[in-house]
Coordinates of N, CA, C and O in Angstrom, one line a residue:
X23 N 34.3 -16.5 9.9 CA 34.0 -16.9 8.5 C 33.2 -15.7 7.9 O 32.3 -15.3 8.5
X24 N 33.6 -15.3 6.7 CA 33.0 -14.2 6.0 C 31.9 -14.7 5.0 O 32.2 -15.7 4.3
X25 N 30.8 -14.1 5.0 CA 29.7 -14.4 4.1 C 30.2 -14.0 2.7 O 30.8 -13.0 2.5
X26 N 29.7 -14.8 1.7 CA 30.0 -14.4 0.3 C 29.3 -13.1 0.0 O 28.3 -12.8 0.6
X27 N 29.9 -12.4 -1.0 CA 29.2 -11.1 -1.3 C 27.8 -11.4 -1.8 O 27.6 -12.4 -2.5
X28 N 26.9 -10.4 -1.5 CA 25.5 -10.6 -1.9 C 25.4 -10.4 -3.4 O 26.1 -9.6 -4.0
X29 N 24.6 -11.2 -4.1 CA 24.3 -11.1 -5.5 C 23.2 -10.1 -5.7 O 22.1 -10.4 -5.3
X30 N 23.4 -8.9 -6.2 CA 22.4 -7.9 -6.3 C 21.2 -8.4 -7.2 O 20.1 -7.9 -7.0
X31 N 21.4 -9.4 -8.0 CA 20.2 -9.9 -8.8 C 19.3 -10.7 -7.9 O 18.1 -10.9 -8.3
X32 N 19.7 -11.1 -6.7 CA 18.8 -11.8 -5.8 C 18.2 -10.9 -4.8 O 17.5 -11.4 -3.9
X33 N 18.3 -9.6 -4.9 CA 17.7 -8.7 -3.9 C 16.2 -8.4 -4.3 O 15.7 -7.4 -3.9
X34 N 15.7 -9.2 -5.2 CA 14.3 -9.0 -5.7 C 13.6 -10.3 -5.9 O 14.2 -11.3 -6.0
X35 N 12.3 -10.2 -6.0 CA 11.5 -11.4 -6.2 C 11.4 -11.7 -7.7 O 10.9 -12.7 -8.2
X36 N 11.9 -10.7 -8.5 CA 11.8 -10.8 -10.0 C 13.0 -11.5 -10.5 O 14.1 -11.2 -10.1
X37 N 12.8 -12.5 -11.4 CA 13.9 -13.2 -12.0 C 14.2 -12.5 -13.3 O 13.4 -12.5 -14.2
X38 N 15.4 -11.8 -13.4 CA 15.7 -11.1 -14.7 C 16.5 -12.0 -15.6 O 17.3 -12.9 -15.0
X39 N 16.5 -11.9 -16.8 CA 15.6 -11.0 -17.6 C 14.2 -11.6 -17.6 O 14.0 -12.8 -17.5
X40 N 13.2 -10.7 -17.9 CA 11.8 -11.1 -17.9 C 10.9 -10.1 -18.6 O 11.3 -8.9 -18.8
X41 N 9.8 -10.6 -19.0 CA 8.7 -9.7 -19.5 C 7.9 -9.3 -18.3 O 7.6 -10.1 -17.5
X42 N 7.7 -8.0 -18.2 CA 7.1 -7.4 -17.0 C 6.0 -6.5 -17.3 O 6.2 -5.5 -18.1
X43 N 4.8 -6.7 -16.8 CA 3.6 -5.8 -17.1 C 3.6 -4.7 -16.2 O 3.8 -4.8 -15.0
X44 N 3.3 -3.5 -16.7 CA 3.1 -2.3 -15.9 C 1.8 -1.7 -16.3 O 1.6 -1.5 -17.5
X45 N 1.0 -1.3 -15.3 CA -0.3 -0.7 -15.7 C -0.2 0.8 -15.2 O 0.2 1.1 -14.1
X46 N -0.7 1.7 -16.1 CA -0.8 3.1 -15.8 C -2.2 3.6 -16.1 O -2.9 3.0 -16.9
X47 N -2.6 4.6 -15.3 CA -4.0 5.1 -15.5 C -3.9 6.6 -15.6 O -3.1 7.2 -14.9
X48 N -4.7 7.1 -16.5 CA -4.7 8.6 -16.7 C -6.0 9.0 -17.4 O -6.9 8.1 -17.7
X49 N -6.2 10.3 -17.5 CA -7.4 10.8 -18.2 C -7.5 10.3 -19.6 O -6.4 10.2 -20.3
X50 N -8.6 9.9 -20.0 CA -8.8 9.5 -21.4 C -8.7 10.7 -22.3 O -9.6 11.5 -22.4
X51 N -7.6 10.8 -23.0 CA -7.4 12.0 -23.9 C -6.5 11.6 -25.1 O -5.8 10.6 -25.0
X52 N -6.6 12.3 -26.2 CA -5.8 12.1 -27.4 C -4.3 12.1 -27.0 O -3.9 13.0 -26.3
X53 N -3.6 11.1 -27.5 CA -2.2 11.0 -27.3 C -1.7 10.3 -26.1 O -0.5 10.1 -25.9
X54 N -2.6 10.0 -25.2 CA -2.2 9.3 -23.9 C -1.5 8.0 -24.2 O -0.4 7.7 -23.7
X55 N -2.1 7.1 -25.0 CA -1.6 5.8 -25.2 C -0.2 6.0 -25.9 O 0.8 5.3 -25.6
X56 N -0.2 6.8 -26.9 CA 1.1 7.0 -27.6 C 2.2 7.5 -26.7 O 3.4 7.0 -26.8
X57 N 1.9 8.4 -25.8 CA 2.9 8.9 -24.8 C 3.4 7.8 -23.9 O 4.6 7.7 -23.6
X58 N 2.5 6.9 -23.5 CA 2.9 5.8 -22.7 C 3.8 4.8 -23.4 O 4.7 4.3 -22.9
X59 N 3.4 4.5 -24.7 CA 4.2 3.6 -25.4 C 5.6 4.1 -25.7 O 6.6 3.4 -25.7
X60 N 5.7 5.5 -25.9 CA 7.0 6.1 -26.2 C 7.9 6.0 -24.9 O 9.1 5.8 -25.0
X61 N 7.3 6.2 -23.7 CA 8.0 6.0 -22.5 C 8.6 4.6 -22.4 O 9.7 4.4 -22.0
X62 N 7.7 3.6 -22.7 CA 8.1 2.2 -22.6 C 9.3 2.0 -23.5 O 10.2 1.3 -23.2
X63 N 9.2 2.5 -24.7 CA 10.2 2.3 -25.8 C 11.5 2.9 -25.4 O 12.6 2.3 -25.7
X64 N 11.5 4.0 -24.6 CA 12.8 4.6 -24.2 C 13.5 3.6 -23.2 O 14.8 3.7 -23.1
X65 N 12.8 2.8 -22.5 CA 13.4 1.9 -21.5 C 13.5 0.5 -22.0 O 14.2 -0.3 -21.4
X66 N 12.9 0.2 -23.1 CA 12.9 -1.2 -23.7 C 12.9 -1.0 -25.2 O 11.8 -0.9 -25.8
X67 N 14.1 -0.8 -25.9 CA 14.1 -0.6 -27.3 C 13.4 -1.6 -28.2 O 12.9 -1.3 -29.2
X68 N 13.2 -2.8 -27.6 CA 12.5 -3.8 -28.4 C 11.0 -3.9 -28.1 O 10.3 -4.8 -28.4
X69 N 10.5 -2.9 -27.4 CA 9.1 -2.8 -27.0 C 8.2 -3.1 -28.1 O 8.3 -2.5 -29.2
X70 N 7.2 -3.9 -27.9 CA 6.2 -4.3 -29.0 C 4.9 -3.7 -28.6 O 4.2 -4.1 -27.6
X71 N 4.4 -2.7 -29.3 CA 3.2 -2.0 -29.0 C 2.0 -2.9 -29.2 O 0.9 -2.6 -28.6
X72 N 2.1 -4.0 -29.8 CA 1.0 -5.0 -29.9 C 0.7 -5.6 -28.6 O -0.4 -6.2 -28.4
X73 N 1.6 -5.5 -27.6 CA 1.3 -6.0 -26.2 C 0.4 -5.1 -25.4 O 0.0 -5.5 -24.3
X74 N 0.2 -3.9 -25.8 CA -0.6 -2.9 -25.1 C -2.1 -3.4 -24.9 O -2.7 -3.8 -25.9
X75 N -2.5 -3.3 -23.7 CA -4.0 -3.6 -23.4 C -4.6 -2.3 -22.8 O -4.0 -1.7 -22.0
X76 N -5.8 -2.0 -23.3 CA -6.5 -0.8 -22.9 C -7.8 -1.2 -22.2 O -8.5 -2.1 -22.6
X77 N -8.1 -0.5 -21.1 CA -9.4 -0.7 -20.5 C -9.9 0.7 -20.0 O -9.3 1.4 -19.3
X78 N -11.1 1.0 -20.5 CA -11.7 2.3 -20.2 C -12.5 2.2 -18.8 O -13.0 1.1 -18.5
X79 N -12.5 3.3 -18.0 CA -13.2 3.3 -16.8 C -14.7 3.2 -17.1 O -15.2 3.5 -18.2
X80 N -15.5 2.8 -16.1 CA -16.9 2.6 -16.3 C -17.6 3.9 -16.7 O -18.5 3.9 -17.5
X81 N -17.1 5.1 -16.3 CA -17.7 6.3 -16.7 C -17.0 6.9 -18.0 O -17.5 7.9 -18.5
X82 N -16.0 6.2 -18.5 CA -15.3 6.7 -19.7 C -14.4 7.8 -19.6 O -13.8 8.3 -20.5
X83 N -14.1 8.3 -18.3 CA -13.3 9.5 -18.1 C -11.8 9.1 -18.1 O -10.9 9.9 -18.4
X84 N -11.5 7.8 -17.6 CA -10.1 7.4 -17.5 C -9.8 6.2 -18.3 O -10.7 5.5 -18.8
X85 N -8.5 6.0 -18.6 CA -8.1 4.9 -19.4 C -6.9 4.2 -18.7 O -6.0 4.9 -18.2
X86 N -7.0 2.9 -18.6 CA -6.0 2.1 -18.0 C -5.2 1.4 -19.2 O -5.8 0.9 -20.1
X87 N -3.9 1.6 -19.1 CA -3.0 1.0 -20.2 C -2.0 0.1 -19.5 O -1.3 0.4 -18.6
X88 N -2.1 -1.2 -20.0 CA -1.1 -2.2 -19.5 C -0.1 -2.4 -20.6 O -0.4 -2.6 -21.7
X89 N 1.1 -2.2 -20.2 CA 2.3 -2.3 -21.1 C 3.2 -3.4 -20.6 O 3.6 -3.4 -19.4
X90 N 3.6 -4.2 -21.5 CA 4.6 -5.3 -21.2 C 6.0 -4.9 -21.7 O 6.1 -4.7 -22.9
X91 N 6.9 -4.8 -20.8 CA 8.3 -4.5 -21.2 C 9.2 -5.6 -20.9 O 8.9 -6.4 -20.0
X92 N 10.3 -5.7 -21.6 CA 11.3 -6.7 -21.3 C 12.4 -6.1 -20.5 O 13.0 -5.1 -21.0
X93 N 12.7 -6.6 -19.4 CA 13.7 -6.0 -18.5 C 14.8 -7.0 -18.2 O 14.6 -8.2 -18.0
X94 N 16.0 -6.4 -18.1 CA 17.2 -7.2 -17.8 C 17.7 -6.9 -16.5 O 18.5 -7.7 -15.9
X95 N 17.4 -5.7 -15.9 CA 18.0 -5.3 -14.6 C 16.9 -4.6 -13.7 O 15.9 -4.1 -14.2
X96 N 17.2 -4.6 -12.5 CA 16.4 -3.9 -11.5 C 16.4 -2.4 -11.8 O 15.4 -1.7 -11.6
X97 N 17.6 -1.9 -12.2 CA 17.7 -0.5 -12.5 C 16.8 -0.1 -13.7 O 16.2 1.1 -13.6
X98 N 16.5 -0.9 -14.6 CA 15.6 -0.6 -15.7 C 14.2 -0.4 -15.2 O 13.5 0.6 -15.6
X99 N 13.7 -1.3 -14.3 CA 12.4 -1.1 -13.8 C 12.3 0.1 -12.9 O 11.3 0.8 -13.0
X100 N 13.3 0.4 -12.1 CA 13.3 1.6 -11.3 C 13.2 2.9 -12.2 O 12.5 3.8 -11.9
X101 N 14.0 2.9 -13.3 CA 14.0 4.0 -14.2 C 12.6 4.2 -14.9 O 12.1 5.3 -15.0
X102 N 12.1 3.1 -15.3 CA 10.8 3.1 -15.9 C 9.7 3.6 -15.0 O 8.9 4.5 -15.4
X103 N 9.6 3.1 -13.8 CA 8.6 3.6 -12.8 C 8.8 5.1 -12.5 O 7.9 5.8 -12.4
X104 N 10.1 5.5 -12.4 CA 10.4 6.9 -12.2 C 9.8 7.8 -13.4 O 9.2 8.8 -13.2
X105 N 10.1 7.3 -14.6 CA 9.6 8.0 -15.8 C 8.1 8.1 -15.8 O 7.5 9.2 -16.1
X106 N 7.4 7.0 -15.5 CA 5.9 7.0 -15.5 C 5.4 7.9 -14.4 O 4.5 8.6 -14.6
X107 N 6.0 7.9 -13.2 CA 5.6 8.7 -12.1 C 5.8 10.2 -12.4 O 5.1 11.0 -11.8
X108 N 6.8 10.5 -13.2 CA 7.1 11.9 -13.5 C 6.2 12.5 -14.6 O 6.1 13.7 -14.8
X109 N 5.5 11.6 -15.4 CA 4.7 12.0 -16.5 C 3.4 12.7 -15.9 O 2.6 12.0 -15.2
X110 N 3.1 13.9 -16.3 CA 2.0 14.6 -15.7 C 0.6 14.0 -16.1 O -0.3 14.2 -15.3
X111 N 0.5 13.4 -17.2 CA -0.8 12.8 -17.6 C -1.1 11.5 -16.9 O -2.3 11.1 -17.0
X112 N -0.2 10.9 -16.2 CA -0.5 9.7 -15.4 C -1.0 10.0 -14.0 O -0.3 10.8 -13.3
X113 N -2.0 9.4 -13.7 CA -2.6 9.6 -12.3 C -2.2 8.5 -11.4 O -2.1 8.7 -10.2
X114 N -1.9 7.2 -11.9 CA -1.6 6.1 -11.1 C -0.7 5.1 -11.9 O -1.0 4.9 -13.1
X115 N 0.3 4.6 -11.2 CA 1.2 3.5 -11.8 C 1.1 2.3 -10.9 O 1.4 2.5 -9.7
X116 N 0.8 1.2 -11.4 CA 0.9 0.0 -10.6 C 1.2 -1.3 -11.4 O 1.3 -1.2 -12.6

């Protein structure tokens, strides 16, 4: 007896489509938040910048930006993480 083909949508704990928060951290500098929202918009054309949350580090040197994107596929999240990881101004993505 042959097993039915695997459903690639079930290879993850995330139920797509969904709103998905991603947090990035980088040095607190002019343009950082704008650059992060533009990356998000490239992967989610309906991205709403009003969902952005900011938190400054205790010393004020770093800024944490939480961005909520709407994802329909696993490939979208993989591409978004790759874009954030490739951005030189980002120190950490989680």
